[in-house]
CSV table of C-alpha atoms and ligand atoms in Angstrom, one decimal:
chain,number,residue,atom,x,y,z
A,194,MET,CA,86.8,96.9,63.1
A,195,LYS,CA,88.0,97.5,66.7
A,196,ILE,CA,85.9,96.5,69.7
A,197,LEU,CA,86.6,97.3,73.4
A,198,ILE,CA,85.3,94.5,75.6
A,199,ILE,CA,85.0,95.5,79.3
A,200,GLY,CA,85.0,92.7,81.9
A,201,CYS,CA,86.7,89.3,81.7
A,202,GLY,CA,84.4,87.0,83.7
A,203,GLY,CA,82.3,84.0,82.6
A,204,VAL,CA,80.1,85.8,80.1
A,205,ALA,CA,82.9,88.0,78.7
A,206,GLN,CA,85.2,85.0,78.1
A,207,VAL,CA,82.6,83.5,75.8
A,208,ALA,CA,81.9,86.9,74.0
A,209,ILE,CA,85.6,87.3,73.5
A,210,LYS,CA,86.0,83.8,72.0
A,211,LYS,CA,83.0,84.3,69.7
A,212,CYS,CA,84.3,87.7,68.5
A,213,CYS,CA,87.6,85.8,67.7
A,214,GLN,CA,85.6,83.4,65.6
A,215,ALA,CA,84.0,86.3,63.7
A,216,ASP,CA,87.4,87.8,63.0
A,217,ASP,CA,86.3,89.0,59.6
A,218,VAL,CA,84.2,91.6,61.6
A,219,PHE,CA,86.2,92.0,64.8
A,220,THR,CA,89.7,92.5,63.4
A,221,GLU,CA,91.0,94.1,66.6
A,222,ILE,CA,89.9,93.4,70.2
A,223,LEU,CA,90.9,95.2,73.4
A,224,ILE,CA,90.0,93.2,76.6
A,225,ALA,CA,90.0,95.5,79.6
A,226,SER,CA,89.0,94.6,83.1
A,227,ARG,CA,89.7,95.2,86.8
A,228,THR,CA,92.1,92.2,87.0
A,229,LYS,CA,94.3,92.4,83.9
A,230,SER,CA,95.8,88.9,84.5
A,231,LYS,CA,92.4,87.4,83.5
A,232,CYS,CA,92.5,89.3,80.3
A,233,ASP,CA,96.1,88.2,79.5
A,234,LYS,CA,95.1,84.6,80.1
A,235,VAL,CA,92.3,84.7,77.6
A,236,ALA,CA,94.4,86.6,75.1
A,237,ALA,CA,97.1,83.9,75.4
A,238,GLU,CA,94.6,81.2,75.0
A,239,MET,CA,93.4,82.7,71.7
A,240,GLN,CA,96.9,83.1,70.2
A,241,GLY,CA,97.1,81.3,66.9
A,242,LYS,CA,93.3,80.6,66.9
A,243,THR,CA,92.2,83.9,65.4
A,244,LYS,CA,93.2,86.5,63.0
A,245,ALA,CA,92.0,89.2,65.3
A,246,LYS,CA,94.7,91.3,67.0
A,247,ILE,CA,94.1,91.0,70.8
A,248,THR,CA,95.5,93.5,73.3
A,249,THR,CA,94.7,93.9,77.0
A,250,ALA,CA,94.4,96.7,79.6
A,251,LYS,CA,93.5,97.3,83.2
A,252,VAL,CA,90.6,99.6,83.8
A,253,ASP,CA,88.4,100.5,86.7
A,254,ALA,CA,85.0,100.8,85.0
A,255,ASP,CA,83.5,102.6,88.0
A,256,LYS,CA,85.7,105.6,86.9
A,257,VAL,CA,84.4,107.6,83.9
A,258,ASP,CA,87.8,109.4,83.4
A,259,GLU,CA,89.7,106.1,83.2
A,260,LEU,CA,87.2,104.8,80.7
A,261,VAL,CA,87.3,107.9,78.6
A,262,ALA,CA,91.2,107.8,78.5
A,263,LEU,CA,91.1,104.2,77.4
A,264,ILE,CA,88.5,104.7,74.7
A,265,ASN,CA,90.3,107.8,73.4
A,266,SER,CA,93.6,105.9,73.2
A,267,TYR,CA,92.1,102.8,71.5
A,268,LYS,CA,89.3,104.4,69.4
A,269,PRO,CA,87.0,101.4,69.2
A,270,ALA,CA,83.9,101.3,66.9
A,271,ALA,CA,81.9,100.1,70.0
A,272,VAL,CA,82.2,99.2,73.6
A,273,LEU,CA,80.8,95.9,74.8
A,274,ASN,CA,80.1,96.0,78.5
A,275,VAL,CA,80.2,92.5,80.0
A,276,ALA,CA,81.4,93.7,83.4
A,277,LEU,CA,78.6,94.0,86.0
A,278,PRO,CA,75.3,96.0,85.9
A,279,TYR,CA,76.9,98.3,88.5
A,280,GLN,CA,79.1,99.7,85.8
A,281,ASP,CA,76.4,100.4,83.1
A,282,LEU,CA,76.0,104.1,83.8
A,283,THR,CA,79.7,105.0,84.0
A,284,ILE,CA,80.4,103.1,80.8
A,285,MET,CA,77.5,104.8,79.1
A,286,GLU,CA,78.7,108.2,80.3
A,287,ALA,CA,82.2,107.5,78.9
A,288,CYS,CA,80.7,106.3,75.5
A,289,LEU,CA,78.7,109.6,75.4
A,290,LYS,CA,81.8,111.7,76.1
A,291,THR,CA,83.7,109.9,73.3
A,292,LYS,CA,80.8,109.4,70.9
A,293,THR,CA,81.2,105.6,70.8
A,294,HIS,CA,78.4,103.0,70.4
A,295,TYR,CA,77.5,101.1,73.6
A,296,ILE,CA,76.2,97.5,74.1
A,297,ASP,CA,75.5,95.6,77.3
A,298,THR,CA,73.7,92.4,78.6
A,299,ALA,CA,72.0,93.5,81.9
A,300,ASN,CA,70.3,96.7,83.1
A,301,TYR,CA,71.7,99.1,85.7
A,302,GLU,CA,71.8,98.2,89.3
A,303,CYS,CA,73.1,100.3,92.1
A,304,GLU,CA,75.8,98.5,94.1
A,305,ASP,CA,75.1,100.4,97.3
A,306,THR,CA,71.4,100.4,97.8
A,307,ASP,CA,71.8,102.3,101.1
A,308,ASN,CA,73.1,105.3,99.2
A,309,PRO,CA,70.6,108.0,100.2
A,310,GLU,CA,70.8,109.8,96.9
A,311,TRP,CA,70.0,106.6,94.9
A,312,ARG,CA,67.4,105.6,97.6
A,313,ALA,CA,65.4,108.8,97.1
A,314,VAL,CA,65.0,108.2,93.4
A,315,TYR,CA,64.3,104.5,94.0
A,316,GLU,CA,61.5,105.2,96.5
A,317,LYS,CA,59.9,107.6,94.0
A,318,ARG,CA,60.1,105.0,91.2
A,319,VAL,CA,58.6,102.2,93.4
A,320,LYS,CA,55.5,104.4,93.7
A,321,GLU,CA,55.4,105.2,90.0
A,322,LYS,CA,56.2,101.8,88.7
A,323,GLY,CA,54.6,99.4,91.2
A,324,PHE,CA,57.5,97.0,91.6
A,325,THR,CA,60.2,97.1,94.2
A,326,ALA,CA,63.1,95.4,92.3
A,327,TYR,CA,66.4,97.2,92.7
A,328,PHE,CA,66.9,97.3,88.9
A,329,ASP,CA,64.9,98.9,86.2
A,330,TYR,CA,65.4,100.5,82.8
A,331,SER,CA,64.6,104.1,83.7
A,332,TRP,CA,68.3,104.9,84.5
A,333,GLN,CA,69.5,103.9,81.1
A,334,TRP,CA,66.5,105.0,79.1
A,335,ALA,CA,67.1,108.5,80.5
A,336,TYR,CA,70.1,108.6,78.2
A,337,HIS,CA,68.0,108.3,75.0
A,338,GLU,CA,68.0,112.0,74.0
A,339,LYS,CA,71.7,112.5,74.8
A,340,PHE,CA,72.7,109.4,72.7
A,341,LYS,CA,70.4,110.5,69.9
A,342,LYS,CA,72.0,114.0,69.9
A,343,ALA,CA,75.5,112.5,69.9
A,344,GLY,CA,74.5,110.3,67.0
A,345,ILE,CA,75.5,107.1,68.8
A,346,CYS,CA,73.6,103.9,69.5
A,347,ALA,CA,73.1,102.1,72.8
A,348,LEU,CA,71.8,98.5,72.5
A,349,LEU,CA,70.7,97.4,76.0
A,350,GLY,CA,70.4,93.8,77.3
A,351,THR,CA,71.7,91.6,74.5
A,352,GLY,CA,72.2,88.4,76.4
A,353,PHE,CA,69.7,85.6,76.3
A,354,ASP,CA,67.2,86.9,78.8
A,355,PRO,CA,67.2,89.8,78.5
A,356,GLY,CA,68.1,89.8,74.8
A,357,VAL,CA,67.2,86.8,72.7
A,358,THR,CA,63.8,86.5,74.4
A,359,GLN,CA,63.0,90.0,73.1
A,360,VAL,CA,64.2,89.2,69.7
A,361,PHE,CA,62.0,86.1,69.8
A,362,SER,CA,59.1,88.5,70.7
A,363,ALA,CA,59.8,90.8,67.8
A,364,TYR,CA,60.1,87.8,65.5
A,365,ALA,CA,56.8,86.4,66.7
A,366,GLN,CA,55.2,89.8,66.2
A,367,LYS,CA,56.6,90.2,62.7
A,368,HIS,CA,56.0,86.8,61.3
A,369,TYR,CA,53.2,85.1,63.4
A,370,PHE,CA,50.8,87.5,65.0
A,371,ASP,CA,48.7,90.6,64.3
A,372,THR,CA,48.3,90.9,68.1
A,373,ILE,CA,50.3,89.2,70.8
A,374,GLU,CA,48.1,88.9,74.0
A,375,THR,CA,50.4,87.0,76.3
A,376,ILE,CA,54.1,86.2,76.6
A,377,ASP,CA,55.5,83.6,79.0
A,378,ILE,CA,59.3,83.6,79.1
A,379,LEU,CA,60.6,80.2,80.4
A,380,ASP,CA,64.2,79.9,81.4
A,381,CYS,CA,65.1,76.3,82.2
A,382,ASN,CA,68.5,75.1,83.3
A,383,GLY,CA,68.6,71.3,83.3
A,384,GLY,CA,72.3,71.3,84.0
A,385,ASP,CA,74.0,69.7,87.0
A,386,HIS,CA,77.4,70.9,88.2
A,387,GLY,CA,77.6,68.4,91.1
A,388,TYR,CA,77.9,71.1,93.8
A,389,ALA,CA,75.3,71.4,96.5
A,390,PHE,CA,75.1,75.1,95.8
A,391,ALA,CA,76.7,77.3,93.1
A,392,THR,CA,75.3,80.0,90.8
A,393,ASN,CA,75.8,79.9,87.0
A,394,PHE,CA,76.6,83.6,86.7
A,395,ASN,CA,77.8,86.3,89.1
A,396,PRO,CA,76.6,85.1,92.5
A,397,GLU,CA,75.8,88.6,93.8
A,398,ILE,CA,73.7,89.6,90.8
A,399,ASN,CA,72.0,86.1,90.6
A,400,LEU,CA,71.1,85.9,94.3
A,401,ARG,CA,69.8,89.5,94.4
A,402,GLU,CA,67.5,88.7,91.5
A,403,VAL,CA,66.2,85.4,92.8
A,404,SER,CA,65.6,86.5,96.4
A,405,ALA,CA,63.7,89.6,95.4
A,406,ASN,CA,59.9,89.9,95.1
A,407,GLY,CA,58.5,88.4,92.0
A,408,SER,CA,56.3,90.5,89.6
A,409,TYR,CA,54.5,90.3,86.4
A,410,TRP,CA,52.7,92.7,84.0
A,411,GLU,CA,48.9,92.3,83.5
A,412,ASN,CA,46.4,94.6,82.0
A,413,GLY,CA,48.6,97.7,82.1
A,414,LYS,CA,50.0,97.3,85.6
A,415,TRP,CA,52.5,95.4,87.7
A,416,ILE,CA,51.5,92.7,90.1
A,417,GLU,CA,54.0,91.9,92.8
A,418,THR,CA,54.4,88.6,94.6
A,419,GLU,CA,56.5,87.3,97.5
A,420,PRO,CA,59.8,85.9,96.4
A,421,LEU,CA,59.2,82.5,94.6
A,422,GLU,CA,55.5,82.6,95.6
A,423,ILE,CA,54.2,81.4,92.2
A,424,LYS,CA,55.4,77.9,91.2
A,425,ARG,CA,54.5,75.9,88.1
A,426,GLU,CA,55.8,72.7,86.6
A,427,TYR,CA,56.6,72.4,82.9
A,428,ASN,CA,57.9,69.6,80.7
A,429,PHE,CA,60.8,71.1,78.7
A,430,ASP,CA,62.0,69.6,75.4
A,431,GLY,CA,65.4,68.1,75.8
A,432,VAL,CA,65.3,68.5,79.6
A,433,GLY,CA,62.1,67.0,81.0
A,434,ASN,CA,59.8,68.0,83.9
A,435,LYS,CA,61.1,70.9,86.0
A,436,ASP,CA,59.7,73.2,88.8
A,437,MET,CA,59.8,76.8,87.7
A,438,TYR,CA,59.2,80.0,89.7
A,439,LEU,CA,57.9,83.4,88.7
A,440,LEU,CA,60.5,86.2,89.0
A,441,HIS,CA,60.7,89.9,88.3
A,442,HIS,CA,62.8,90.3,85.2
A,443,GLU,CA,64.0,93.3,83.3
A,444,GLU,CA,62.8,92.5,79.8
A,445,ILE,CA,59.1,92.4,81.0
A,446,GLU,CA,59.4,96.2,81.4
A,447,SER,CA,60.7,96.9,77.9
A,448,LEU,CA,58.3,94.4,76.3
A,449,ALA,CA,55.4,95.9,78.0
A,450,LYS,CA,56.4,99.2,76.5
A,451,ASN,CA,57.2,98.0,73.0
A,452,ILE,CA,54.9,95.1,72.2
A,453,LYS,CA,51.7,97.0,71.5
A,454,GLY,CA,48.5,95.5,72.9
A,455,VAL,CA,50.2,92.8,75.1
A,456,LYS,CA,48.0,92.0,78.1
A,457,ARG,CA,50.2,89.8,80.2
A,458,ILE,CA,54.0,89.1,80.5
A,459,ARG,CA,55.5,86.7,83.0
A,460,PHE,CA,59.0,85.3,83.5
A,461,PHE,CA,59.7,81.9,85.0
A,462,MET,CA,63.0,80.3,85.9
A,463,THR,CA,63.7,76.7,87.0
A,464,PHE,CA,65.4,76.0,90.3
A,465,GLY,CA,66.0,72.7,92.1
A,466,GLN,CA,65.1,72.2,95.8
A,467,SER,CA,68.8,72.3,96.9
A,468,TYR,CA,69.3,75.8,95.3
A,469,ILE,CA,66.2,77.2,97.0
A,470,GLN,CA,67.0,75.6,100.4
A,471,HIS,CA,70.5,77.0,100.4
A,472,MET,CA,69.4,80.4,99.2
A,473,ASN,CA,66.7,80.7,101.9
A,474,CYS,CA,69.1,79.6,104.6
A,475,LEU,CA,71.8,82.1,103.5
A,476,GLN,CA,69.1,84.8,103.4
A,477,ASN,CA,67.8,83.9,106.9
A,478,VAL,CA,71.3,84.3,108.4
A,479,GLY,CA,72.0,87.6,106.6
A,480,MET,CA,74.6,86.3,104.1
A,481,LEU,CA,72.7,87.9,101.1
A,482,SER,CA,72.9,91.4,102.6
A,483,THR,CA,74.7,94.2,100.7
A,484,THR,CA,75.0,96.3,103.8
A,485,PRO,CA,78.6,96.3,105.1
A,486,ILE,CA,79.3,94.9,108.6
A,487,ASN,CA,82.3,95.3,110.8
A,488,TYR,CA,84.1,92.0,111.5
A,489,GLU,CA,87.1,92.1,113.8
A,490,GLY,CA,87.9,95.7,112.7
A,491,LYS,CA,87.4,95.1,109.0
A,492,GLU,CA,84.4,96.2,107.0
A,493,ILE,CA,82.9,93.3,104.9
A,494,VAL,CA,79.9,93.1,102.7
A,495,PRO,CA,78.2,89.7,103.5
A,496,ILE,CA,77.2,88.8,99.9
A,497,GLN,CA,80.7,89.7,98.6
A,498,PHE,CA,82.2,87.4,101.3
A,499,LEU,CA,79.8,84.7,100.2
A,500,LYS,CA,80.9,85.2,96.6
A,501,ALA,CA,84.5,84.6,97.6
A,502,LEU,CA,83.4,81.2,99.1
A,503,LEU,CA,81.3,80.0,96.2
A,504,PRO,CA,82.7,78.4,93.0
A,505,ASP,CA,83.5,80.9,90.3
A,506,PRO,CA,80.8,80.4,87.6
A,507,SER,CA,83.5,80.6,84.9
A,508,THR,CA,85.0,77.3,86.4
A,509,LEU,CA,81.8,75.3,86.2
A,510,GLY,CA,82.3,74.3,82.5
A,511,PRO,CA,84.1,71.0,82.9
A,512,ARG,CA,81.7,69.7,85.5
A,513,THR,CA,78.3,70.8,84.2
A,514,LYS,CA,76.3,68.2,82.3
A,515,GLY,CA,72.8,68.5,80.8
A,516,LYS,CA,71.0,71.1,78.8
A,517,THR,CA,69.3,74.5,79.0
A,518,ASN,CA,66.0,75.3,77.3
A,519,ILE,CA,65.1,79.0,77.1
A,520,GLY,CA,62.3,80.5,75.1
A,521,CYS,CA,59.0,82.3,75.0
A,522,ILE,CA,55.4,81.1,74.6
A,523,PHE,CA,53.2,83.5,72.8
A,524,THR,CA,49.4,83.6,72.5
A,525,GLY,CA,47.4,86.0,70.4
A,526,TYR,CA,45.6,86.5,67.1
A,527,LYS,CA,46.4,86.2,63.4
A,528,ASP,CA,43.8,86.9,60.8
A,529,GLY,CA,41.1,86.9,63.4
A,530,LYS,CA,42.1,83.4,64.7
A,531,LYS,CA,43.5,82.6,68.1
A,532,LYS,CA,46.9,80.9,68.0
A,533,SER,CA,49.9,80.1,70.1
A,534,ILE,CA,53.6,79.4,69.4
A,535,TYR,CA,56.7,78.6,71.4
A,536,ILE,CA,60.1,79.8,70.2
A,537,TYR,CA,63.1,78.3,72.1
A,538,ASN,CA,66.7,77.2,72.0
A,539,ILE,CA,68.2,74.1,73.6
A,540,CYS,CA,71.8,74.3,74.5
A,541,ASP,CA,74.1,71.5,75.8
A,542,HIS,CA,76.5,72.4,78.6
A,543,GLN,CA,79.2,69.9,77.5
A,544,GLU,CA,79.0,71.0,73.8
A,545,CYS,CA,79.6,74.6,74.9
A,546,TYR,CA,82.5,73.4,77.0
A,547,LYS,CA,84.0,71.6,74.1
A,548,GLU,CA,83.7,74.7,71.9
A,549,VAL,CA,84.7,77.6,74.2
A,550,GLY,CA,85.6,76.0,77.6
A,551,SER,CA,82.4,77.4,79.3
A,552,GLN,CA,79.1,76.2,80.6
A,553,ALA,CA,75.8,77.0,78.7
A,554,ILE,CA,74.7,79.9,80.9
A,555,SER,CA,77.8,81.9,80.0
A,556,TYR,CA,77.5,80.6,76.4
A,557,THR,CA,73.9,81.6,75.9
A,558,THR,CA,74.7,85.1,77.2
A,559,GLY,CA,78.1,85.6,75.5
A,560,VAL,CA,77.0,84.5,72.0
A,561,PRO,CA,74.1,87.1,71.9
A,562,ALA,CA,76.4,89.7,73.3
A,563,MET,CA,78.8,89.2,70.4
A,564,ILE,CA,75.8,89.1,67.9
A,565,GLY,CA,74.5,92.4,69.2
A,566,ALA,CA,77.9,94.0,69.0
A,567,MET,CA,78.3,92.7,65.5
A,568,LEU,CA,75.0,94.1,64.3
A,569,VAL,CA,75.7,97.5,65.8
A,570,ILE,CA,79.2,97.9,64.4
A,571,LYS,CA,78.1,96.6,61.0
A,572,GLY,CA,75.4,99.3,61.0
A,573,ILE,CA,72.6,96.6,60.6
A,574,TRP,CA,71.2,97.4,64.1
A,575,ASN,CA,72.2,100.9,64.5
A,576,LYS,CA,70.1,104.0,65.2
A,577,ALA,CA,71.0,107.0,67.3
A,578,GLY,CA,69.5,106.7,70.8
A,579,VAL,CA,69.0,104.0,73.5
A,580,TYR,CA,67.2,100.9,72.5
A,581,ASN,CA,66.2,97.4,73.6
A,582,ALA,CA,66.5,94.4,71.4
A,583,GLU,CA,62.8,94.2,70.3
A,584,GLU,CA,63.1,97.6,68.8
A,585,PHE,CA,65.1,96.4,65.8
A,586,ASP,CA,64.4,94.0,62.8
A,587,PRO,CA,64.7,90.5,64.4
A,588,ASP,CA,65.6,88.7,61.2
A,589,PRO,CA,69.3,89.3,61.0
A,590,TYR,CA,69.7,88.5,64.7
A,591,MET,CA,67.7,85.3,64.3
A,592,GLU,CA,69.9,84.3,61.4
A,593,ALA,CA,73.0,85.0,63.4
A,594,LEU,CA,71.8,82.8,66.3
A,595,ASN,CA,71.6,79.9,63.9
A,596,LYS,CA,75.0,80.6,62.5
A,597,TYR,CA,76.9,81.2,65.8
A,598,GLY,CA,75.7,78.3,67.9
A,599,LEU,CA,72.2,79.0,69.3
A,600,PRO,CA,69.8,77.5,66.8
A,601,TRP,CA,66.1,77.9,67.7
A,602,LYS,CA,62.8,76.1,67.0
A,603,VAL,CA,59.2,77.3,66.5
A,604,GLU,CA,56.6,74.9,68.0
A,605,GLU,CA,52.9,75.6,67.0
A,606,ASN,CA,50.2,74.9,69.7
A,607,PRO,CA,52.6,74.3,72.6
A,608,VAL,CA,51.4,73.3,76.1
A,609,LEU,CA,50.5,76.6,77.8
A,610,VAL,CA,51.4,77.6,81.4
A,611,ASP,CA,48.3,78.1,83.5
B,1461,LIG,P1,81.5,87.7,86.4
B,1461,LIG,O1,81.5,88.2,87.9
B,1461,LIG,O2,82.0,86.4,86.1
B,1461,LIG,O3,82.4,88.8,85.6
B,1461,LIG,C1,82.4,90.2,85.8
B,1461,LIG,C2,83.6,90.8,85.2
B,1461,LIG,O4,83.6,92.2,85.4
B,1461,LIG,C3,84.9,90.3,86.0
B,1461,LIG,O5,85.9,90.1,85.1
B,1461,LIG,C4,85.2,91.5,86.9
B,1461,LIG,O6,86.5,91.7,87.2
B,1461,LIG,C5,84.7,92.7,86.0
B,1461,LIG,N1,84.5,93.9,86.8
B,1461,LIG,C6,83.7,94.0,87.9
B,1461,LIG,N2,83.8,95.3,88.3
B,1461,LIG,C7,84.6,95.9,87.5
B,1461,LIG,C8,85.1,97.3,87.5
B,1461,LIG,N3,84.7,98.2,88.4
B,1461,LIG,N4,85.9,97.6,86.5
B,1461,LIG,C9,86.4,96.7,85.6
B,1461,LIG,N5,85.9,95.4,85.5
B,1461,LIG,C10,85.1,95.1,86.5
B,1461,LIG,O7,80.1,88.0,85.8
B,1461,LIG,P2,79.4,87.2,84.6
B,1461,LIG,O8,80.4,87.1,83.5
B,1461,LIG,O9,78.7,86.1,85.2
B,1461,LIG,O10,78.3,88.3,84.2
B,1461,LIG,C11,78.6,89.4,83.4
B,1461,LIG,C12,77.4,90.2,83.0
B,1461,LIG,O11,76.5,89.4,82.3
B,1461,LIG,C13,76.6,90.7,84.2
B,1461,LIG,O12,76.2,92.0,84.0
B,1461,LIG,C14,75.4,89.8,84.3
B,1461,LIG,O13,74.3,90.4,84.9
B,1461,LIG,C15,75.2,89.6,82.8
B,1461,LIG,N6,74.3,88.4,82.5
B,1461,LIG,C16,73.3,88.5,81.6
B,1461,LIG,C17,72.5,87.4,81.3
B,1461,LIG,C18,71.5,87.6,80.2
B,1461,LIG,O14,71.0,86.6,79.7
B,1461,LIG,N7,71.2,88.8,79.7
B,1461,LIG,C19,72.7,86.1,81.9
B,1461,LIG,C20,73.9,86.1,82.8
B,1461,LIG,C21,74.6,87.2,83.1
B,1461,LIG,P3,87.3,90.8,88.3
B,1461,LIG,O15,87.8,89.7,87.5
B,1461,LIG,O16,88.4,91.7,88.9
B,1461,LIG,O17,86.3,90.4,89.3
């Protein structure tokens, strides 16, 4: 079957290489991105290593008409969006116009948060929702009826987190609990790339996420915190002791909607002191701003300029050593008894590099992106409308994680986070 993959950055390159491994399913792949030379480079790298027929194209995914023309000329079974969250709505719109299934790894964000039209909707949603993050699912969920009527499926957020963490939640619900009371999502990166400061995925998206207010869901409402206000320490299997900080994260919103009876959901990510010091300093001097400034007659966006200075995440592979450990701790009840389990995956940066030439953050996102696309186009995870990962049967996805490089473990009675 034909797949159109949009974007050719760190995550996309892994998704493309994993689709090439599953060439019994993905017989033809079109890689389309803003910079076509990157697509050509990956296509050349895969020559002779896969039976899939790979072609490339240039596309500006901010433009619905360009996307529609590309989809109409290629006629893919599905579009996998691994460009940036800024392009989610234009790509969804093009999929709707061409009646093509849609898959992505991150929820919609507006690139220009000063845009008055977007701002008006945002301010209203802040009041309704109770968190101030610039991203939320409402923009994409609003397409549900339209996708349903068109008979096409949108699978949102099939990376690791969001993505696998929600599949873990559905799996825990299906096989281990009658009621899940709490979910703690722990995202630990024990890898070291040797730079004083670099981000493991797109710097703009990463720094916007980490420097924003934190929040968690408790007893039916959102509780907001200052950025990185809540800190805990945890001893991660395969990594060791790490400091982790509570962040706002998009899957909390969909899990709160779809895991019935859940009382609290939190998300923690590990950061070293060097990362935090650099980020605070950059924020204090205005380098994380998305508002354009005029510099010597030229308009520049500070965070985009910063991105140009930082190492490209897709080049971190050869120098990153260590492991990631990402998973969820669940507490709840089964047959009237209280219980807790921890489902997690450990991934080794250097093993990923050996296999696909990328570090583990791109790997742990690109593999689930491929798995989600595979389940949608095979019709295993496919229903008309817009859905998040926990709304499907988790078993085929969990099986595919084991098969395609992200094996997971279930630990009973883990150490809980206070
Ligand atoms: P990169 O910045 O490395 O890659 C983004 C790619 O999208 C680049 O190839 C870029 O083109 C392309 N692109 C950007 N704008 C356009 C446009 N207008 N038209 C066409 N192509 C465009 O990002 P990552 O690979 O690190 O991240 C990709 C996605 O994965 C992001 O949405 C990120 O949020 C998500 N992610 C999800 C995770 C999860 O666990 N769910 C974890 C990590 C990331 P160019 O080469 O010209 O810049």
